[in-house]
Structures are given as C-alpha cells and as structure tokens.
CSV table of C-alpha atoms and ligand atoms in Angstrom, one decimal:
chain,number,residue,atom,x,y,z
A,1,ALA,CA,0.0,0.0,0.0
A,2,ALA,CA,2.8,2.3,0.9
A,3,LYS,CA,4.5,1.6,-2.4
A,4,ALA,CA,1.3,2.4,-4.3
A,5,LEU,CA,0.8,5.6,-2.3
A,6,GLY,CA,4.3,6.6,-2.9
A,7,ARG,CA,4.0,6.0,-6.6
A,8,ASN,CA,0.8,7.9,-6.8
A,9,SER,CA,1.9,10.9,-4.8
A,10,TYR,CA,5.2,11.3,-6.5
A,11,SER,CA,4.6,10.3,-10.1
A,12,PHE,CA,2.5,13.3,-10.9
A,13,PHE,CA,4.8,16.1,-10.0
A,14,GLU,CA,8.2,14.5,-10.2
A,15,PRO,CA,8.6,14.7,-14.0
A,16,ALA,CA,7.7,18.3,-14.0
A,17,MET,CA,10.2,19.1,-11.2
A,18,ASP,CA,12.8,17.0,-13.1
A,19,GLU,CA,12.2,18.9,-16.3
A,20,ARG,CA,12.5,22.3,-14.6
A,21,LEU,CA,15.7,21.2,-12.9
A,22,GLN,CA,17.1,19.8,-16.1
A,23,SER,CA,16.2,22.9,-18.0
A,24,ARG,CA,17.9,25.1,-15.4
A,25,ARG,CA,21.0,22.9,-15.5
A,26,ARG,CA,21.1,23.2,-19.2
A,27,THR,CA,20.8,27.0,-19.0
A,28,GLU,CA,23.7,27.0,-16.6
A,29,THR,CA,25.9,24.9,-18.9
A,30,ASP,CA,24.9,26.7,-22.1
A,31,LEU,CA,25.5,30.1,-20.5
A,32,ALA,CA,29.1,29.2,-20.0
A,33,SER,CA,29.7,29.2,-23.8
A,34,ALA,CA,27.0,31.6,-25.0
A,35,LEU,CA,29.3,34.6,-24.9
A,36,GLU,CA,32.2,33.2,-26.9
A,37,ASP,CA,29.7,31.5,-29.3
A,38,GLY,CA,28.2,35.0,-30.0
A,39,GLU,CA,24.7,34.1,-29.0
A,40,PHE,CA,24.0,37.4,-27.2
A,41,GLU,CA,22.5,40.5,-28.9
A,42,LEU,CA,21.4,43.9,-27.7
A,43,PHE,CA,18.0,45.3,-28.5
A,44,TYR,CA,17.2,49.0,-28.0
A,45,GLN,CA,14.1,50.7,-26.7
A,46,PRO,CA,13.8,54.5,-26.9
A,47,PHE,CA,13.2,57.1,-24.2
A,48,VAL,CA,10.6,59.5,-25.6
A,49,ASN,CA,9.9,63.1,-24.4
A,50,VAL,CA,6.3,63.3,-25.3
A,51,ILE,CA,6.0,67.0,-25.0
A,52,GLN,CA,9.1,67.9,-27.0
A,53,GLN,CA,8.5,65.0,-29.4
A,54,THR,CA,12.1,64.0,-29.1
A,55,ILE,CA,14.1,60.9,-28.3
A,56,SER,CA,16.9,61.4,-25.7
A,57,GLY,CA,18.4,57.9,-26.0
A,58,PHE,CA,17.9,54.1,-25.9
A,59,GLU,CA,18.0,51.4,-23.3
A,60,ALA,CA,20.1,48.4,-24.1
A,61,LEU,CA,18.3,45.1,-23.4
A,62,ILE,CA,20.1,41.9,-23.8
A,63,ARG,CA,18.7,39.0,-25.8
A,64,TRP,CA,20.0,35.4,-25.9
A,65,ARG,CA,19.5,33.6,-29.2
A,66,HIS,CA,19.9,30.0,-28.1
A,67,PRO,CA,20.7,27.8,-31.1
A,68,GLN,CA,18.2,25.1,-30.1
A,69,ARG,CA,15.8,26.8,-27.7
A,70,GLY,CA,15.3,30.1,-29.5
A,71,GLN,CA,15.1,33.4,-27.7
A,72,ILE,CA,15.5,33.2,-23.9
A,73,SER,CA,14.3,36.1,-21.9
A,74,PRO,CA,16.8,38.1,-19.7
A,75,ALA,CA,14.3,37.8,-16.9
A,76,GLU,CA,15.0,34.0,-17.0
A,77,PHE,CA,18.8,33.9,-17.6
A,78,ILE,CA,20.2,37.0,-15.9
A,79,PRO,CA,19.3,35.7,-12.4
A,80,ILE,CA,21.0,32.4,-13.3
A,81,ALA,CA,24.0,34.2,-14.7
A,82,GLU,CA,24.2,36.1,-11.4
A,83,GLU,CA,24.2,32.9,-9.4
A,84,VAL,CA,26.8,31.0,-11.4
A,85,GLY,CA,29.2,33.9,-11.7
A,86,GLN,CA,28.7,34.6,-15.4
A,87,ILE,CA,27.1,38.1,-15.0
A,88,ALA,CA,30.5,39.9,-14.8
A,89,PRO,CA,31.8,38.9,-18.3
A,90,ILE,CA,28.3,39.2,-19.8
A,91,GLY,CA,27.8,42.6,-18.2
A,92,LEU,CA,31.1,43.8,-19.6
A,93,TRP,CA,30.1,42.5,-23.0
A,94,VAL,CA,26.9,44.5,-22.8
A,95,LEU,CA,28.7,47.7,-21.8
A,96,GLU,CA,31.3,47.4,-24.5
A,97,THR,CA,28.7,46.5,-27.2
A,98,ALA,CA,26.3,49.3,-26.1
A,99,CYS,CA,29.0,51.9,-26.1
A,100,ARG,CA,30.4,50.8,-29.4
A,101,GLN,CA,27.0,50.8,-31.1
A,102,ALA,CA,25.9,54.1,-29.6
A,103,MET,CA,29.0,55.7,-31.2
A,104,HIS,CA,27.1,55.3,-34.5
A,105,TRP,CA,24.1,57.3,-33.3
A,106,PRO,CA,23.7,61.0,-33.8
A,107,SER,CA,25.1,63.0,-30.8
A,108,PRO,CA,23.9,63.6,-28.1
A,109,LEU,CA,21.7,60.4,-28.1
A,110,SER,CA,22.6,58.4,-25.0
A,111,VAL,CA,22.6,54.7,-24.3
A,112,SER,CA,21.4,53.3,-21.0
A,113,VAL,CA,22.9,50.0,-19.7
A,114,ASN,CA,21.4,47.9,-16.9
A,115,LEU,CA,23.9,46.9,-14.2
A,116,SER,CA,23.4,43.9,-12.0
A,117,PRO,CA,24.0,44.3,-8.2
A,118,VAL,CA,26.4,41.4,-8.5
A,119,GLN,CA,28.6,43.4,-10.9
A,120,PHE,CA,29.3,45.8,-8.0
A,121,ARG,CA,31.1,42.9,-6.2
A,122,GLU,CA,33.8,43.1,-8.8
A,123,ALA,CA,36.6,45.3,-7.6
A,124,THR,CA,37.3,46.2,-11.2
A,125,LEU,CA,33.9,47.5,-12.1
A,126,PHE,CA,34.8,51.2,-12.0
A,127,ALA,CA,38.1,50.7,-13.9
A,128,ASP,CA,36.4,48.5,-16.5
A,129,VAL,CA,33.7,51.1,-17.2
A,130,ARG,CA,36.3,53.8,-17.6
A,131,ARG,CA,38.4,51.6,-19.9
A,132,ILE,CA,35.4,50.7,-22.1
A,133,LEU,CA,34.5,54.4,-22.5
A,134,LYS,CA,38.1,55.2,-23.5
A,135,GLU,CA,38.4,52.3,-25.9
A,136,THR,CA,35.1,52.9,-27.6
A,137,GLY,CA,35.4,56.7,-27.5
A,138,LEU,CA,31.9,57.2,-26.3
A,139,PRO,CA,31.7,60.5,-24.3
A,140,PRO,CA,30.8,59.6,-20.7
A,141,GLY,CA,27.9,62.1,-20.9
A,142,ARG,CA,26.2,59.8,-23.4
A,143,LEU,CA,26.3,56.8,-21.1
A,144,GLN,CA,23.6,56.1,-18.5
A,145,LEU,CA,23.7,53.3,-16.0
A,146,GLU,CA,20.6,51.8,-14.6
A,147,ILE,CA,20.7,50.2,-11.1
A,148,THR,CA,17.9,48.9,-8.9
A,149,GLU,CA,17.8,49.9,-5.2
A,150,SER,CA,18.9,46.4,-4.2
A,151,VAL,CA,22.4,47.6,-5.3
A,152,LEU,CA,22.3,49.8,-2.2
A,153,LEU,CA,21.3,47.1,0.2
A,154,HIS,CA,24.8,45.7,0.8
A,155,ASP,CA,28.3,47.2,1.3
A,156,THR,CA,26.7,50.5,0.8
A,157,GLU,CA,29.8,52.7,1.3
A,158,SER,CA,31.9,50.9,-1.4
A,159,VAL,CA,28.9,50.9,-3.7
A,160,LEU,CA,28.4,54.6,-3.2
A,161,ALA,CA,32.0,55.3,-3.8
A,162,VAL,CA,31.8,53.5,-7.2
A,163,LEU,CA,28.6,55.4,-8.1
A,164,ARG,CA,30.2,58.7,-7.2
A,165,GLY,CA,33.2,57.8,-9.3
A,166,PHE,CA,30.8,57.2,-12.3
A,167,ARG,CA,29.2,60.5,-11.7
A,168,LYS,CA,32.6,62.3,-11.5
A,169,LEU,CA,33.4,60.8,-15.0
A,170,GLY,CA,30.1,62.4,-16.3
A,171,ILE,CA,28.1,59.2,-16.5
A,172,ARG,CA,24.4,59.5,-15.5
A,173,ILE,CA,22.8,57.1,-13.0
A,174,SER,CA,19.2,56.1,-13.1
A,175,MET,CA,17.3,54.2,-10.5
A,176,ASP,CA,15.4,51.4,-12.3
A,177,ASP,CA,12.1,49.7,-11.3
A,178,PHE,CA,11.4,52.5,-8.7
A,179,GLY,CA,8.7,51.7,-6.2
A,180,THR,CA,9.1,47.9,-6.2
A,181,GLY,CA,11.7,47.6,-3.4
A,182,TYR,CA,11.7,48.1,0.4
A,183,SER,CA,12.5,51.7,1.2
A,184,SER,CA,12.7,53.4,-2.1
A,185,LEU,CA,12.3,56.9,-0.8
A,186,GLY,CA,15.2,56.7,1.6
A,187,TYR,CA,17.6,55.6,-1.1
A,188,LEU,CA,16.9,58.7,-3.2
A,189,SER,CA,18.5,60.9,-0.5
A,190,ARG,CA,21.6,58.7,-0.3
A,191,PHE,CA,22.8,59.3,-3.8
A,192,PRO,CA,22.2,62.1,-6.3
A,193,PHE,CA,20.4,60.0,-8.9
A,194,ASP,CA,19.9,61.7,-12.3
A,195,LYS,CA,16.7,59.9,-13.0
A,196,VAL,CA,14.1,57.7,-11.5
A,197,LYS,CA,12.3,55.1,-13.6
A,198,ILE,CA,8.8,54.5,-12.4
A,199,ASP,CA,8.2,50.8,-12.5
A,200,GLN,CA,5.8,49.4,-15.1
A,201,SER,CA,3.7,47.7,-12.4
A,202,PHE,CA,2.4,51.2,-11.4
A,203,VAL,CA,1.9,52.3,-15.0
A,204,ARG,CA,0.0,49.2,-16.0
A,205,ASP,CA,-3.1,50.0,-14.0
A,206,LEU,CA,-3.1,53.8,-13.5
A,207,ALA,CA,-6.8,53.7,-13.1
A,208,LYS,CA,-6.2,52.2,-9.6
A,209,ARG,CA,-6.2,55.0,-7.1
A,210,GLU,CA,-3.3,53.6,-5.2
A,211,ASN,CA,-1.1,53.3,-8.3
A,212,LEU,CA,-1.9,56.9,-9.3
A,213,ALA,CA,-1.1,58.0,-5.8
A,214,VAL,CA,2.3,56.4,-5.9
A,215,VAL,CA,3.1,57.8,-9.3
A,216,ARG,CA,2.0,61.2,-8.2
A,217,ALA,CA,4.2,61.0,-5.1
A,218,VAL,CA,7.2,59.8,-7.0
A,219,ILE,CA,6.9,62.6,-9.6
A,220,GLY,CA,6.4,65.2,-6.9
A,221,LEU,CA,9.3,64.0,-4.8
A,222,SER,CA,11.7,63.6,-7.8
A,223,LYS,CA,10.9,67.1,-9.0
A,224,ALA,CA,11.4,68.6,-5.6
A,225,MET,CA,14.8,66.9,-5.4
A,226,GLY,CA,15.8,67.9,-8.9
A,227,ILE,CA,15.7,64.3,-10.3
A,228,GLY,CA,14.4,63.4,-13.7
A,229,VAL,CA,11.5,61.0,-14.0
A,230,ILE,CA,10.6,58.5,-16.7
A,231,ALA,CA,7.7,56.1,-16.7
A,232,GLU,CA,8.3,52.5,-17.9
A,233,GLY,CA,5.9,50.2,-19.6
A,234,VAL,CA,3.6,52.7,-21.3
A,235,GLU,CA,1.4,50.7,-23.6
A,236,THR,CA,-1.6,52.8,-24.3
A,237,ALA,CA,-2.6,56.4,-25.3
A,238,GLU,CA,-4.7,56.5,-22.1
A,239,GLN,CA,-1.6,55.7,-19.9
A,240,ARG,CA,0.3,58.4,-21.8
A,241,ASP,CA,-2.4,61.0,-21.2
A,242,LEU,CA,-2.7,60.1,-17.5
A,243,LEU,CA,1.1,60.5,-17.1
A,244,LEU,CA,1.1,63.8,-19.0
A,245,ALA,CA,-1.6,65.1,-16.7
A,246,GLU,CA,0.8,64.3,-13.8
A,247,SER,CA,3.6,66.2,-15.6
A,248,CYS,CA,5.6,63.1,-16.4
A,249,ASP,CA,6.9,64.0,-19.9
A,250,GLU,CA,9.4,61.3,-20.5
A,251,MET,CA,8.2,57.8,-21.2
A,252,GLN,CA,9.2,54.4,-22.4
A,253,GLY,CA,7.1,51.5,-23.5
A,254,TYR,CA,5.5,49.4,-26.3
A,255,TYR,CA,3.1,52.3,-27.1
A,256,PHE,CA,6.1,54.2,-28.5
A,257,SER,CA,8.3,51.3,-29.5
A,258,LYS,CA,9.2,47.8,-28.6
A,259,PRO,CA,12.9,47.0,-28.0
A,260,ARG,CA,14.3,46.5,-31.5
A,261,PRO,CA,17.6,45.2,-33.0
A,262,VAL,CA,20.4,47.7,-33.5
A,263,THR,CA,20.0,47.5,-37.2
A,264,GLU,CA,16.5,49.2,-36.9
A,265,VAL,CA,17.6,52.1,-34.7
A,266,ALA,CA,18.5,54.5,-37.5
A,267,ALA,CA,15.3,53.9,-39.5
A,268,PHE,CA,13.3,54.2,-36.3
A,269,LEU,CA,14.9,57.6,-35.5
A,270,GLU,CA,14.3,58.8,-39.1
A,271,ALA,CA,10.6,57.8,-39.0
A,272,PHE,CA,10.1,59.3,-35.5
A,273,ASN,CA,11.7,62.6,-36.5
A,274,ALA,CA,9.7,62.8,-39.7
A,275,ALA,CA,6.4,62.2,-37.8
A,276,ALA,CA,7.4,64.7,-35.1
A,277,ASP,CA,8.3,67.3,-37.8
A,278,MET,CA,5.0,67.1,-39.5
A,279,PRO,CA,2.8,69.0,-37.1
A,280,ARG,CA,5.6,71.5,-36.7
A,281,ARG,CA,5.9,72.1,-40.4
A,282,ARG,CA,2.1,72.3,-40.7
A,283,ALA,CA,2.1,74.9,-37.9
A,284,ALA,CA,4.8,76.9,-39.7
A,285,ALA,CA,2.9,76.8,-43.0
A,286,ASP,CA,-0.1,78.1,-41.2
A,287,LEU,CA,1.7,81.2,-40.1
B,1,LIG,P1,14.2,46.5,-17.0
B,1,LIG,O1,15.6,47.1,-17.1
B,1,LIG,O2,13.2,47.1,-16.0
B,1,LIG,O3,13.6,46.7,-18.5
B,1,LIG,C1,12.3,46.8,-18.9
B,1,LIG,C2,11.7,45.6,-19.4
B,1,LIG,O4,10.3,45.8,-19.7
B,1,LIG,C3,12.3,45.0,-20.6
B,1,LIG,O5,12.1,43.6,-20.6
B,1,LIG,C4,11.4,45.6,-21.7
B,1,LIG,O6,11.4,44.9,-22.9
B,1,LIG,C5,10.1,45.5,-21.1
B,1,LIG,N1,9.1,46.5,-21.6
B,1,LIG,C6,9.4,47.7,-22.1
B,1,LIG,N2,8.3,48.4,-22.5
B,1,LIG,C7,7.2,47.6,-22.1
B,1,LIG,C8,5.8,47.7,-22.1
B,1,LIG,O7,5.2,48.7,-22.6
B,1,LIG,N3,5.1,46.7,-21.6
B,1,LIG,C9,5.7,45.6,-21.1
B,1,LIG,N4,4.9,44.6,-20.6
B,1,LIG,N5,7.0,45.4,-21.0
B,1,LIG,C10,7.8,46.4,-21.5
B,1,LIG,P2,13.3,42.6,-21.0
B,1,LIG,O8,14.1,43.2,-22.1
B,1,LIG,O9,12.7,41.2,-21.1
B,1,LIG,O10,14.3,42.7,-19.7
B,1,LIG,C11,13.8,42.3,-18.5
B,1,LIG,C12,14.8,42.7,-17.4
B,1,LIG,O11,16.0,42.0,-17.6
B,1,LIG,C13,15.2,44.2,-17.4
B,1,LIG,O12,14.2,44.9,-16.7
B,1,LIG,C14,16.5,44.1,-16.6
B,1,LIG,O13,16.3,44.1,-15.3
B,1,LIG,C15,17.1,42.8,-17.1
B,1,LIG,N6,18.0,43.0,-18.2
B,1,LIG,C16,17.8,43.2,-19.5
B,1,LIG,N7,19.0,43.4,-20.2
B,1,LIG,C17,20.0,43.4,-19.2
B,1,LIG,C18,21.4,43.6,-19.2
B,1,LIG,O14,22.0,43.8,-20.3
B,1,LIG,N8,22.1,43.5,-18.0
B,1,LIG,C19,21.4,43.2,-16.8
B,1,LIG,N9,22.1,43.1,-15.7
B,1,LIG,N10,20.1,43.1,-16.8
B,1,LIG,C20,19.4,43.2,-18.0
B,2,LIG,MG1,16.3,49.0,-17.1
B,3,LIG,MG1,12.7,48.7,-15.2
B,4,LIG,MG1,12.9,45.2,-14.2
C-alpha cells in the first residue's frame, strides 16, 4: 500500500520538477559558452519626451538567441548568470557593445545600460567602465547606467564610492524599477540619482487609485529633489495621457516602440523625427 501511495503521490509532480531542474542545469551549462559563441545580442528601446516629441536615448536590453531553444528572456537567464558567476563577463560585453554601437548614433543620443547588483562585487567595475569608455570613444555624458535599489542594500559605502566615481566621470545614473523595493524613498536621498524610472507595475493600472497616488508622489518628490522622471511600460494612449496630466513628460514602452535590433535604430529615428516634424511644419505653414 505504501508503495502504491508513494508512486501515486510522486509520479504526478516529479517529472515536472525534473524537467525544470534539467532545463535550469542546461541553461547554466549553455550560459558558460554563450558569450564566446556569439549568442547574445542587444535590443534597444527609446526614451521619448512626449511634450518635445524627441528621443533622448535608448536602453540596451540583452537577448539570448539559443541555437536550439530560440530566444531566452533576460528575466530568465540574468538571475542564473548572477548565481553562477557569469554576469560579470556578460555585463562587460553588454557595456562594451552598447558603447560601441551608440557611437554610430547622432550625438547627443545616449545609451542606457542595466547593471546587476552582482557586478558591484567586482573590484574592477569602475576601472572596467572607464576603460570601455576610453576604448570605444563614447563621451561619458552619453552613457547612463541603470541600477535597482537592491544595489544599495549591501556594502553601501563601497557601492556609493563607485557610483560617485561614475558621476565624476560624467556618467548619469538612473534608479530602475522604482517603487518595487523596500524603502525606495530613503535611497533617493543617499545618492544624487539623475533619473528615476517608475516601475511598469504602477503604470500598467493607473486607473487604480493607489497606483496613481504612488506615481504622483514619486513625480512630486523627484521634481522637488531635482531628479528626472521617466515612466516605464507605457502601452496605451490612455496611460500616456494620464502620465502627461501628472507632468511626467518622459516615457518608455510598447506604445512608442518595442525594443528593436540595433539595425533598426537608424530607420526608427528617421521615421520618428519625420512624424514629429509634420505638425511643426504644418504649424509653420499656417503662419
Ligand atoms: P528593465 O531594465 O526594467 O527593462 C524593462 C523591461 O520591460 C524590458 O524587458 C522591456 O522589454 C520591457 N518593456 C518595455 N516596455 C514595455 C511595455 O510597454 N510593456 C511591457 N509589458 N514590458 C515592457 P526585458 O528586455 O525582457 O528585460 C527584463 C529585465 O532583464 C530588465 O528589466 C532588466 O532588469 C534585465 N536586463 C535586460 N538586459 C539586461 C542587461 O544587459 N544586463 C542586466 N544586468 N540586466 C538586464
Ligand atoms: Mg532597465
Ligand atoms: Mg525597469
Ligand atoms: Mg525590471
């Protein structure tokens, strides 16, 4: 009876567990060679100033084209890369590639790169960033780094020293996914961030009173502190209008553009600028 029970109680979830574990192991092994096999690629998503109808820059978002499994989301493999010690080389590849590719964009368009908290454990992070800027020739003012508040949870003094070093070089620092962590507001006073990115979870349902209240508070506080604000995950005209009503002029999201391959950046800029020029030209013709 025990045997039968055992078989019944295990058999139906064990294969699923096994599959998940195997898939995870496979991701770990494959990650080890993905970099040298050239399986990573950067996609770019624009930052749009809705009032000025301008684009200030693009965020670099990594993509993994796995030869058998197709595209794997960074949400899936970045945490694993962090655990197995692969994030440092991958992160440097992202920085180097983003800076090199941004050199082809019209100045002063900037590129924004996500940094993992784990990268701050590398004693060479600051020197690596400075070297990559030098080697690629990208002016530091055209590089932004995005960190989440979890970066500030541990070894805060050494982290702050690195961040201050970046600032001194002229690199701008954004706080990503703002509002999702533990004590977001406190962190804003600990380091002079250039920009706060309001997390898409608040933008998704702005009709909810609580979400609108958070967004309003973040915008108010940031403005009072002289910090820029950008809303992430804007998908609809309605969300755009609600954010504009709260004086949030800068936005990012599928409504404006999905992340796209680097080969599409130039054409996107051209189309965007042409569309933005149209009402201006019309207005000029009316004069
Ligand atoms: P993130 O930095 O907060 O990036 C925003 C994510 O939201 C991106 O997902 C982007 O494609 C997605 N997104 C943009 N607009 C919309 C929208 O309107 N609606 C919805 N539903 N989603 C939108 P992605 O590219 O899958 O990246 C997920 C996360 O993975 C990033 O979140 C970031 O934390 C991490 N990541 C991506 N690239 C890198 C990287 O190069 N280095 C590190 N350390 N992390 C990265
Ligand atoms: Mg980001
Ligand atoms: Mg984010
Ligand atoms: Mg995120």
